[in-house]
Short mmCIF file of C-alpha atoms in Angstrom, two decimals:
data_model
loop_
_atom_site.label_atom_id
_atom_site.label_comp_id
_atom_site.label_asym_id
_atom_site.label_seq_id
_atom_site.Cartn_x
_atom_site.Cartn_y
_atom_site.Cartn_z
CA MET T 1 0.11 0.03 -0.02
CA ILE T 2 1.19 3.49 -0.81
CA ARG T 3 1.77 5.56 2.31
CA THR T 4 2.79 9.28 2.17
CA ARG T 5 3.27 11.71 4.73
CA PHE T 6 3.42 15.55 5.63
CA ALA T 7 5.89 16.33 8.40
CA PRO T 8 5.85 19.89 9.32
CA SER T 9 7.98 21.56 11.86
CA PRO T 10 5.73 23.67 14.37
CA THR T 11 7.84 26.83 14.65
CA GLY T 12 5.21 29.07 12.56
CA TYR T 13 1.97 28.73 10.51
CA LEU T 14 1.21 26.68 7.69
CA HIS T 15 2.26 28.68 4.55
CA ILE T 16 1.65 28.26 0.92
CA GLY T 17 4.70 26.01 0.25
CA GLY T 18 3.79 23.71 3.05
CA ALA T 19 0.21 23.53 2.23
CA ARG T 20 1.09 22.63 -1.51
CA THR T 21 3.23 19.86 -0.39
CA ALA T 22 0.50 18.51 1.84
CA LEU T 23 -1.89 18.74 -0.88
CA PHE T 24 0.32 16.77 -3.27
CA SER T 25 1.12 14.12 -0.93
CA TRP T 26 -2.32 13.76 0.07
CA ALA T 27 -3.79 13.62 -3.37
CA TYR T 28 -0.99 11.00 -4.47
CA ALA T 29 -2.13 8.67 -1.62
CA ARG T 30 -5.94 9.27 -2.15
CA LYS T 31 -5.63 8.58 -5.93
CA HIS T 32 -3.84 5.26 -5.27
CA GLY T 33 -5.98 4.13 -2.64
CA GLY T 34 -3.32 4.46 -0.12
CA GLN T 35 -2.79 6.35 3.35
CA PHE T 36 -1.86 9.78 4.34
CA ILE T 37 0.31 10.17 7.65
CA LEU T 38 0.45 13.34 9.40
CA ARG T 39 3.74 13.82 11.64
CA ILE T 40 4.61 16.94 13.64
CA GLU T 41 8.60 17.36 13.72
CA ASP T 42 8.63 19.19 16.96
CA THR T 43 12.29 18.70 18.02
CA ASP T 44 13.03 22.29 17.77
CA GLN T 45 11.97 22.85 21.10
CA GLU T 46 13.00 26.76 21.25
CA ARG T 47 10.83 27.62 18.40
CA SER T 48 8.08 24.77 18.45
CA THR T 49 4.76 25.98 19.90
CA GLN T 50 1.40 24.26 20.47
CA ALA T 51 -0.08 27.45 18.90
CA SER T 52 1.73 26.75 15.50
CA VAL T 53 0.82 22.86 15.99
CA GLN T 54 -2.93 24.03 16.20
CA ALA T 55 -2.49 26.49 13.21
CA ILE T 56 -1.07 23.56 11.08
CA LEU T 57 -4.03 21.18 12.03
CA ASP T 58 -6.54 24.18 11.59
CA GLY T 59 -5.08 25.05 8.18
CA MET T 60 -5.18 21.53 6.83
CA LYS T 61 -8.89 20.85 8.12
CA TRP T 62 -9.72 24.27 6.61
CA LEU T 63 -8.53 23.20 3.12
CA GLY T 64 -10.05 19.65 3.20
CA ILE T 65 -6.85 17.84 3.60
CA ASP T 66 -7.67 14.83 5.97
CA TRP T 67 -4.97 12.20 7.29
CA ASP T 68 -5.43 8.48 8.16
CA GLU T 69 -2.93 8.54 11.03
CA GLY T 70 -1.66 11.01 13.34
CA PRO T 71 -0.39 13.20 14.10
CA TYR T 72 2.65 11.79 15.47
CA TYR T 73 5.18 13.85 17.41
CA GLN T 74 8.73 13.25 17.20
CA MET T 75 9.19 14.55 21.18
CA GLU T 76 7.24 11.51 22.18
CA ARG T 77 9.54 9.00 20.28
CA LEU T 78 13.01 9.96 21.68
CA GLU T 79 13.52 6.59 23.21
CA ARG T 80 12.97 5.01 19.79
CA TYR T 81 15.75 7.31 18.43
CA LYS T 82 18.02 6.65 20.97
CA ALA T 83 17.42 2.75 20.61
CA VAL T 84 18.50 2.93 17.03
CA ALA T 85 21.51 5.24 17.49
CA ASP T 86 22.69 2.90 20.01
CA ARG T 87 22.34 0.00 17.68
CA LEU T 88 24.33 1.86 15.05
CA ILE T 89 27.34 2.69 17.73
CA ALA T 90 27.24 -1.17 18.44
CA GLU T 91 27.49 -2.09 14.92
CA GLY T 92 30.46 0.31 14.31
CA LYS T 93 27.98 2.54 12.12
CA ALA T 94 28.15 5.65 14.37
CA TYR T 95 30.47 7.16 16.90
CA TYR T 96 30.53 9.57 19.71
CA CYS T 97 32.08 12.90 18.88
CA TYR T 98 33.36 15.10 21.65
CA ALA T 99 34.44 18.22 19.51
CA SER T 100 33.20 21.52 21.27
CA LYS T 101 31.64 24.25 19.27
CA GLU T 102 34.86 26.36 19.44
CA GLU T 103 36.67 23.59 18.17
CA LEU T 104 34.32 23.14 15.20
CA ASP T 105 34.27 26.67 14.62
CA ALA T 106 38.03 26.95 14.43
CA MET T 107 38.07 23.95 12.19
CA ARG T 108 35.73 25.25 9.71
CA GLU T 109 37.35 28.79 9.54
CA GLY T 110 40.66 27.09 8.71
CA GLN T 111 39.00 25.06 5.81
CA ARG T 112 37.55 28.38 4.57
CA GLU T 113 40.85 30.14 4.64
CA ARG T 114 42.28 27.27 2.59
CA GLY T 115 39.72 27.53 -0.03
CA GLU T 116 38.10 24.25 1.30
CA LYS T 117 34.20 23.16 1.53
CA PRO T 118 33.83 23.46 5.53
CA ARG T 119 32.93 19.98 6.62
CA TYR T 120 33.48 17.85 9.71
CA ASP T 121 37.17 16.56 9.34
CA GLY T 122 36.57 13.18 11.10
CA ARG T 123 38.79 13.91 14.07
CA TRP T 124 36.76 11.43 16.53
CA ARG T 125 35.81 8.87 13.89
CA PRO T 126 36.99 5.63 14.88
CA GLU T 127 39.32 4.03 12.18
CA ASP T 128 41.58 0.88 12.33
CA GLY T 129 45.10 1.51 13.72
CA ARG T 130 44.26 5.25 14.37
CA PRO T 131 44.19 6.00 18.11
CA LEU T 132 41.86 8.49 19.60
CA PRO T 133 42.52 10.96 22.52
CA GLU T 134 40.87 10.43 25.61
CA PRO T 135 37.19 11.85 25.87
CA PRO T 136 37.51 15.07 27.61
CA ALA T 137 35.85 15.26 31.38
CA GLY T 138 32.53 16.96 31.70
CA VAL T 139 31.56 17.03 27.90
CA THR T 140 28.47 15.46 26.67
CA PRO T 141 29.15 14.11 23.17
CA VAL T 142 26.94 14.01 20.30
CA ILE T 143 26.61 10.97 17.98
CA ARG T 144 27.74 11.02 14.27
CA PHE T 145 26.81 8.69 11.50
CA LYS T 146 29.80 7.12 9.87
CA THR T 147 29.25 8.10 6.24
CA PRO T 148 30.94 5.66 3.76
CA GLN T 149 34.00 7.42 2.50
CA THR T 150 33.86 5.85 -1.13
CA GLY T 151 30.97 4.76 -3.50
CA GLU T 152 28.06 7.14 -4.22
CA VAL T 153 24.55 7.46 -3.85
CA THR T 154 22.06 7.23 -6.81
CA PHE T 155 18.21 7.75 -6.45
CA ASP T 156 15.53 8.08 -9.20
CA ASP T 157 13.38 11.30 -8.07
CA LEU T 158 10.11 10.86 -9.35
CA ILE T 159 10.14 14.56 -10.58
CA LYS T 160 13.47 15.54 -11.21
CA GLY T 161 14.96 12.22 -12.37
CA SER T 162 18.16 10.34 -11.49
CA ILE T 163 20.57 12.13 -8.95
CA THR T 164 23.93 10.60 -8.21
CA VAL T 165 26.21 12.22 -5.14
CA ALA T 166 29.58 10.91 -4.35
CA ASN T 167 30.00 9.89 -0.92
CA ALA T 168 33.09 11.68 -0.72
CA GLU T 169 31.10 15.11 -0.87
CA LEU T 170 29.33 14.07 2.38
CA ASP T 171 30.72 14.14 6.06
CA ASP T 172 29.80 12.59 9.13
CA LEU T 173 26.67 14.24 10.01
CA VAL T 174 25.29 14.38 13.59
CA ILE T 175 22.40 12.29 14.33
CA MET T 176 21.78 12.63 17.93
CA ARG T 177 22.52 15.87 19.74
CA GLY T 178 23.89 15.73 23.49
CA ASP T 179 20.60 16.33 24.81
CA GLY T 180 19.28 13.23 23.45
CA VAL T 181 17.17 14.75 20.76
CA PRO T 182 17.62 13.65 17.14
CA THR T 183 18.75 15.78 14.17
CA TYR T 184 16.32 16.23 11.44
CA ASN T 185 18.11 13.79 9.12
CA PHE T 186 18.02 11.17 11.66
CA GLY T 187 14.70 11.48 12.94
CA VAL T 188 12.99 11.58 9.41
CA VAL T 189 14.59 8.33 8.62
CA ILE T 190 13.49 6.50 11.54
CA ASP T 191 10.03 7.84 11.33
CA ASP T 192 9.65 6.89 7.73
CA TRP T 193 11.05 3.69 8.27
CA ASP T 194 8.65 2.98 11.50
CA MET T 195 5.63 4.61 9.63
CA GLY T 196 6.07 2.46 6.25
CA ILE T 197 6.16 5.63 4.24
CA THR T 198 6.71 4.40 0.53
CA HIS T 199 6.68 7.82 -1.05
CA CYS T 200 8.33 11.02 0.47
CA ILE T 201 6.92 13.96 -1.56
CA ARG T 202 8.62 17.05 -0.23
CA GLY T 203 9.89 20.39 -1.07
CA ASP T 204 13.29 20.48 -3.22
CA ASP T 205 15.06 22.17 -0.30
CA HIS T 206 15.39 18.73 0.92
CA VAL T 207 17.39 17.39 -2.15
CA ASN T 208 20.57 17.47 -0.54
CA ASN T 209 19.50 15.80 2.67
CA THR T 210 18.37 12.65 0.66
CA PRO T 211 21.79 10.95 0.03
CA ARG T 212 22.54 11.30 3.58
CA GLN T 213 19.27 9.66 4.59
CA ILE T 214 19.52 6.90 2.23
CA ASN T 215 22.93 5.95 3.68
CA ILE T 216 21.49 5.61 7.25
CA LEU T 217 18.63 3.75 5.76
CA HIS T 218 21.21 1.30 4.00
CA ALA T 219 23.26 0.89 7.36
CA LEU T 220 19.88 0.03 9.16
CA GLY T 221 18.99 -2.48 6.41
CA ALA T 222 15.66 -0.43 5.86
CA PRO T 223 13.66 -0.12 2.54
CA VAL T 224 14.47 3.08 0.83
CA PRO T 225 11.16 5.07 -0.15
CA TYR T 226 10.78 6.80 -3.60
CA TYR T 227 11.64 10.36 -3.33
CA ALA T 228 9.69 13.24 -5.12
CA HIS T 229 11.10 16.70 -4.70
CA VAL T 230 8.70 19.56 -5.45
CA PRO T 231 10.18 22.70 -6.93
CA MET T 232 9.75 25.82 -4.72
CA ILE T 233 7.35 28.55 -5.15
CA LEU T 234 8.47 31.92 -6.25
CA GLY T 235 6.93 35.58 -6.16
CA HIS T 236 5.27 36.99 -9.39
CA ASP T 237 8.57 38.79 -9.89
CA GLY T 238 10.74 35.55 -9.65
CA GLU T 239 12.10 36.45 -6.27
CA ARG T 240 11.86 33.95 -3.21
CA LEU T 241 8.47 34.05 -2.00
CA SER T 242 7.87 36.34 0.86
CA LYS T 243 4.66 37.88 2.81
CA ARG T 244 4.86 40.88 0.42
CA HIS T 245 3.83 38.16 -2.36
CA GLY T 246 1.02 36.86 -0.48
CA ALA T 247 3.20 34.19 1.29
CA VAL T 248 1.04 34.38 4.58
CA SER T 249 -0.81 31.74 6.75
CA VAL T 250 -3.10 29.40 4.89
CA LEU T 251 -5.76 30.64 7.84
CA GLN T 252 -4.92 34.44 6.85
CA TYR T 253 -6.70 33.60 3.65
CA GLN T 254 -9.60 32.15 5.42
CA GLU T 255 -9.76 35.52 7.45
CA ASP T 256 -9.29 37.59 4.39
CA GLY T 257 -12.44 35.87 2.81
CA TYR T 258 -10.95 33.20 0.34
CA LEU T 259 -13.03 29.78 0.00
CA PRO T 260 -10.93 26.87 0.76
CA GLU T 261 -11.83 25.09 -2.51
CA ALA T 262 -10.50 28.14 -4.34
CA LEU T 263 -7.33 28.19 -2.38
CA MET T 264 -7.06 24.34 -2.80
CA ASN T 265 -7.64 24.73 -6.59
CA TYR T 266 -5.14 27.34 -6.80
CA LEU T 267 -2.43 25.45 -4.85
CA ALA T 268 -2.78 22.54 -6.92
CA ARG T 269 -2.25 24.60 -10.16
CA LEU T 270 1.13 25.87 -8.87
CA GLY T 271 3.72 23.54 -10.54
CA TRP T 272 1.14 21.04 -11.59
CA GLY T 273 -1.40 20.85 -14.49
CA HIS T 274 -3.98 18.80 -16.20
CA GLY T 275 -4.05 20.07 -19.90
CA ASP T 276 -5.80 23.47 -19.85
CA ALA T 277 -7.99 22.82 -16.93
CA GLU T 278 -7.86 25.87 -14.46
CA LYS T 279 -10.80 25.16 -12.43
CA PHE T 280 -11.55 21.93 -10.87
CA SER T 281 -12.80 20.26 -7.67
CA ALA T 282 -11.00 18.28 -5.12
CA ALA T 283 -12.34 15.04 -6.56
CA GLU T 284 -11.03 15.95 -10.04
CA PHE T 285 -7.67 16.84 -8.61
CA VAL T 286 -7.39 13.58 -7.00
CA GLU T 287 -8.47 11.84 -9.96
CA TRP T 288 -6.07 13.73 -12.33
CA PHE T 289 -3.18 13.98 -9.96
CA ASP T 290 0.22 12.24 -10.80
CA LEU T 291 3.74 13.29 -10.36
CA VAL T 292 4.87 13.15 -13.84
CA GLY T 293 2.57 16.35 -14.24
CA VAL T 294 4.72 18.24 -11.72
CA SER T 295 6.86 20.85 -13.29
CA HIS T 296 10.59 20.78 -12.94
CA ALA T 297 10.72 24.50 -12.76
CA ALA T 298 9.79 26.85 -9.75
CA ALA T 299 5.93 27.85 -9.88
CA ARG T 300 5.29 31.44 -9.39
CA PHE T 301 2.48 32.59 -7.01
CA ASN T 302 0.23 35.25 -8.59
CA GLN T 303 -2.34 37.09 -5.98
CA GLU T 304 -4.35 38.12 -9.01
CA LYS T 305 -4.98 34.86 -10.20
CA LEU T 306 -6.05 33.55 -6.79
CA SER T 307 -8.37 36.46 -6.73
CA TRP T 308 -9.88 35.60 -9.94
CA LEU T 309 -10.28 31.97 -9.03
CA ASN T 310 -12.15 32.70 -5.85
CA GLN T 311 -14.29 35.08 -7.67
CA GLN T 312 -15.47 32.18 -10.07
CA TYR T 313 -16.04 30.03 -6.89
CA LEU T 314 -18.13 32.74 -5.18
CA LYS T 315 -20.44 32.98 -7.97
CA GLU T 316 -21.23 29.43 -7.88
CA ALA T 317 -21.46 29.14 -4.06
CA ASP T 318 -24.41 28.49 -2.25
CA ASP T 319 -26.35 31.86 -0.89
CA GLY T 320 -27.01 30.41 2.44
CA ARG T 321 -23.54 29.31 2.88
CA LEU T 322 -22.04 32.57 1.72
CA ALA T 323 -24.39 34.33 4.14
CA GLU T 324 -23.25 32.45 7.11
CA LEU T 325 -19.45 33.38 5.98
CA VAL T 326 -20.35 36.78 5.62
CA ARG T 327 -22.13 37.07 8.95
CA PRO T 328 -18.91 37.18 11.25
CA PHE T 329 -17.23 39.72 8.77
CA LEU T 330 -20.20 41.97 9.45
CA ALA T 331 -20.23 41.37 13.03
CA GLY T 332 -16.35 42.51 13.28
CA GLN T 333 -17.45 45.75 11.23
CA GLY T 334 -20.19 46.50 13.95
CA VAL T 335 -23.01 45.87 11.60
CA ASP T 336 -26.17 44.01 12.66
CA PRO T 337 -27.22 41.66 9.70
CA THR T 338 -30.67 41.38 11.37
CA ALA T 339 -31.51 45.16 10.82
CA GLY T 340 -32.09 44.52 7.21
CA PRO T 341 -33.16 42.17 4.50
CA ASP T 342 -32.41 38.46 4.63
CA LEU T 343 -28.66 38.32 4.21
CA ALA T 344 -28.89 35.01 1.90
CA GLY T 345 -31.21 36.90 -0.41
CA LEU T 346 -28.54 39.62 -0.86
CA MET T 347 -26.11 37.29 -1.96
CA PRO T 348 -27.18 36.67 -5.67
CA LEU T 349 -27.19 40.63 -6.30
CA LEU T 350 -23.70 41.05 -4.49
CA LYS T 351 -21.67 38.03 -5.39
CA GLU T 352 -21.11 38.75 -9.05
CA ARG T 353 -19.09 41.94 -8.17
CA VAL T 354 -16.69 40.72 -5.58
CA SER T 355 -13.46 38.63 -5.24
CA THR T 356 -13.71 37.61 -1.50
CA VAL T 357 -16.08 37.10 1.31
CA GLU T 358 -14.81 40.29 2.93
CA GLU T 359 -15.61 42.47 -0.14
CA LEU T 360 -19.12 40.75 -0.11
CA ALA T 361 -19.46 42.02 3.45
CA ASP T 362 -18.38 45.43 2.56
CA ALA T 363 -20.94 45.39 -0.32
CA ALA T 364 -23.83 44.47 2.16
CA HIS T 365 -23.18 47.35 4.31
CA ILE T 366 -25.45 49.71 2.46
CA PHE T 367 -28.42 47.47 3.34
CA TYR T 368 -27.90 47.68 7.20
CA ARG T 369 -26.49 50.98 7.52
CA HIS T 370 -27.64 54.40 6.17
CA SER T 371 -24.72 56.87 5.32
CA LEU T 372 -25.30 60.26 4.15
CA ALA T 373 -23.30 61.29 0.87
CA ALA T 374 -20.47 63.92 1.21
CA GLU T 375 -21.88 67.28 0.34
CA ASP T 376 -19.25 67.47 -2.51
CA ASP T 377 -20.45 64.40 -4.19
CA LEU T 378 -24.01 65.75 -3.92
CA LYS T 379 -23.16 69.01 -5.41
CA ALA T 380 -21.42 67.20 -8.23
CA LYS T 381 -24.29 64.86 -9.01
CA LEU T 382 -27.49 66.39 -7.86
CA GLU T 383 -28.79 69.07 -10.45
CA SER T 384 -31.41 71.70 -9.37
CA ALA T 385 -33.44 70.51 -12.63
CA ALA T 386 -33.81 67.17 -10.85
CA VAL T 387 -35.54 68.55 -7.95
CA PRO T 388 -38.91 68.19 -9.27
CA ALA T 389 -38.26 64.62 -10.49
CA PHE T 390 -37.25 63.61 -6.99
CA GLU T 391 -40.45 64.97 -5.46
CA GLN T 392 -42.43 63.00 -8.01
CA LEU T 393 -40.19 59.87 -7.18
CA ARG T 394 -41.11 60.13 -3.70
CA ALA T 395 -44.77 59.95 -4.40
CA GLY T 396 -44.40 57.10 -6.74
CA LEU T 397 -42.36 54.99 -4.36
CA ALA T 398 -45.23 55.17 -1.93
CA ASP T 399 -47.46 53.52 -4.19
CA VAL T 400 -45.74 51.41 -6.95
CA ALA T 401 -45.54 47.64 -6.64
CA TRP T 402 -42.37 46.55 -4.96
CA GLU T 403 -40.41 44.51 -7.33
CA ALA T 404 -37.49 45.44 -9.58
CA ALA T 405 -39.16 45.68 -12.94
CA ALA T 406 -41.98 48.07 -11.57
CA LEU T 407 -39.30 50.22 -9.75
CA ASN T 408 -37.34 50.36 -13.18
CA GLN T 409 -40.42 51.50 -14.91
CA LEU T 410 -41.10 54.30 -12.30
CA PHE T 411 -37.67 55.38 -12.61
CA LYS T 412 -37.83 55.59 -16.55
CA ASP T 413 -41.19 57.23 -16.60
CA THR T 414 -40.05 59.82 -13.88
CA ALA T 415 -37.03 60.81 -15.94
CA LYS T 416 -38.89 60.84 -19.27
CA ALA T 417 -41.62 63.25 -17.71
CA ASN T 418 -38.92 65.62 -16.36
CA GLY T 419 -36.68 65.61 -19.47
CA LEU T 420 -33.94 63.69 -17.70
CA LYS T 421 -31.49 61.03 -18.42
CA MET T 422 -31.65 57.92 -16.15
CA GLY T 423 -28.22 58.92 -14.77
CA GLN T 424 -29.36 62.08 -13.68
CA ILE T 425 -31.82 60.30 -11.25
CA GLY T 426 -30.24 57.15 -10.60
CA ILE T 427 -26.82 58.30 -9.36
CA PRO T 428 -27.95 61.10 -7.13
CA LEU T 429 -30.47 58.52 -6.05
CA ARG T 430 -27.93 56.21 -4.79
CA LEU T 431 -26.17 59.09 -2.99
CA VAL T 432 -29.49 60.04 -1.20
CA LEU T 433 -30.34 56.40 -0.02
CA PHE T 434 -27.13 54.81 0.38
CA GLY T 435 -24.31 57.36 0.70
CA THR T 436 -22.41 56.05 -2.45
CA ALA T 437 -22.80 56.08 -5.93
CA GLN T 438 -21.45 52.39 -6.41
CA THR T 439 -24.26 49.98 -6.02
CA PRO T 440 -25.69 47.13 -7.95
CA SER T 441 -28.58 48.15 -10.23
CA ILE T 442 -30.89 50.56 -8.43
CA ASP T 443 -34.08 48.83 -9.16
CA ALA T 444 -32.78 45.25 -7.90
CA THR T 445 -31.10 47.10 -4.76
CA LEU T 446 -34.27 49.01 -3.77
CA ALA T 447 -36.38 45.78 -4.16
CA LEU T 448 -34.28 44.05 -1.48
CA LEU T 449 -34.05 47.01 0.80
CA GLY T 450 -37.83 47.34 1.08
CA ARG T 451 -40.40 50.13 0.67
CA GLU T 452 -40.34 50.98 4.41
CA GLU T 453 -36.70 51.48 4.62
CA THR T 454 -36.52 53.19 1.26
CA LEU T 455 -38.97 55.90 2.33
CA ARG T 456 -37.43 56.18 5.55
CA ARG T 457 -34.21 56.81 4.21
CA PHE T 458 -35.34 59.23 1.51
CA ASP T 459 -37.36 61.26 4.00
CA THR T 460 -34.18 61.43 6.14
CA ALA T 461 -31.60 62.26 3.58
CA TRP T 462 -33.47 64.29 0.65
CA PRO T 463 -34.03 67.63 2.48
CA LYS T 464 -30.31 67.60 3.35
CA ALA T 465 -29.39 66.79 -0.30
CA LYS T 466 -31.83 69.46 -1.63
CA ALA T 467 -30.25 71.95 0.71
CA VAL T 468 -26.85 71.87 -0.85
CA ILE T 469 -27.93 72.48 -4.39
#
């Protein structure tokens, strides 16, 4: 059975790159009827936080990425790592290193001065016929893996193709720190082995770690999984992705009013494609996904493209669902959605014009809060010639059948009777009733606002508007 995993470090939020890696790993397992494992690599105790763990879990759940096992936590598996490290020492495949930080810093500085690649020089590596110094008193050693000094490591990356690295390029890496906590390259090997991971799909910043991990697996007689390294995500300008490009928490997109299916769809298209398909469901993504379709080149994050895609999903979304998503935005803005028309009933009128749920909430304000237009706007748009038309319009609004078609006819008849164009009535009417000239069609908007509220607003604002002419 295919088993994939996502193994984030809880030192921050779930970011775009991590979310895409999780999505690809999840989709590969789901496509092949396999299992997807969640593992939290929390060995960086200074930076790991429970808040970050929760943000990762919440972000994955929001995106719809579920897992079959876990989350497993590395800090709960320290005894296992120690046991494997002890076994490697007993078999002569690892050793204690007592070199101090100061010694190692001086060693690397000397190497740099000589134009050499900084690397551990094997000073505590046991070799036949080579005497080692006495371990210094009071020093807690680390454990280093005894990397083969000849030969090479070759693996067939399922995205990048065949990769070969000479063992001579690798030094003896630390696998266990003095405090008994494994390093990344050791912990991940033991975890993947124990958890039966068959396919490691991860970011290509781990390519250089792979030969080291394969050497450890060989030393343990453990199976080597398939590796697939996904190219990184760049900003639209080709620079490393940062917050200014939109590289924020996945949950920040939720807070900003994006739909999870839109973000999932967009992340799936970042470096992978299925023909010309731009918009597709999670089920279609799982059906179509394969590693062959993953690009070898870095993907570029485009905020405008994401907003466009979110807009398409908003247009198709259920109105009741959108209303419930809009409600907390309105509450946070101090707007009471019970003081006006049914929120779900507004969605068909408003959702065609926005890109996010937050914008949808902003567009709904005009139905629940009457704002007076600025005097300068009224002076610019309300002509003295329109005053009689507005007086006539007030009387008509009291009697007209309250539906969009009848309201539209009232506006046309009033404009014609007063020798005006529709814009000479429609724009100032919007300013009077809503405080802004930017609304959906005035007939449909008033139909939803209701006769009583329309007349109340008219009677409140019209005298003040007329006074500025």
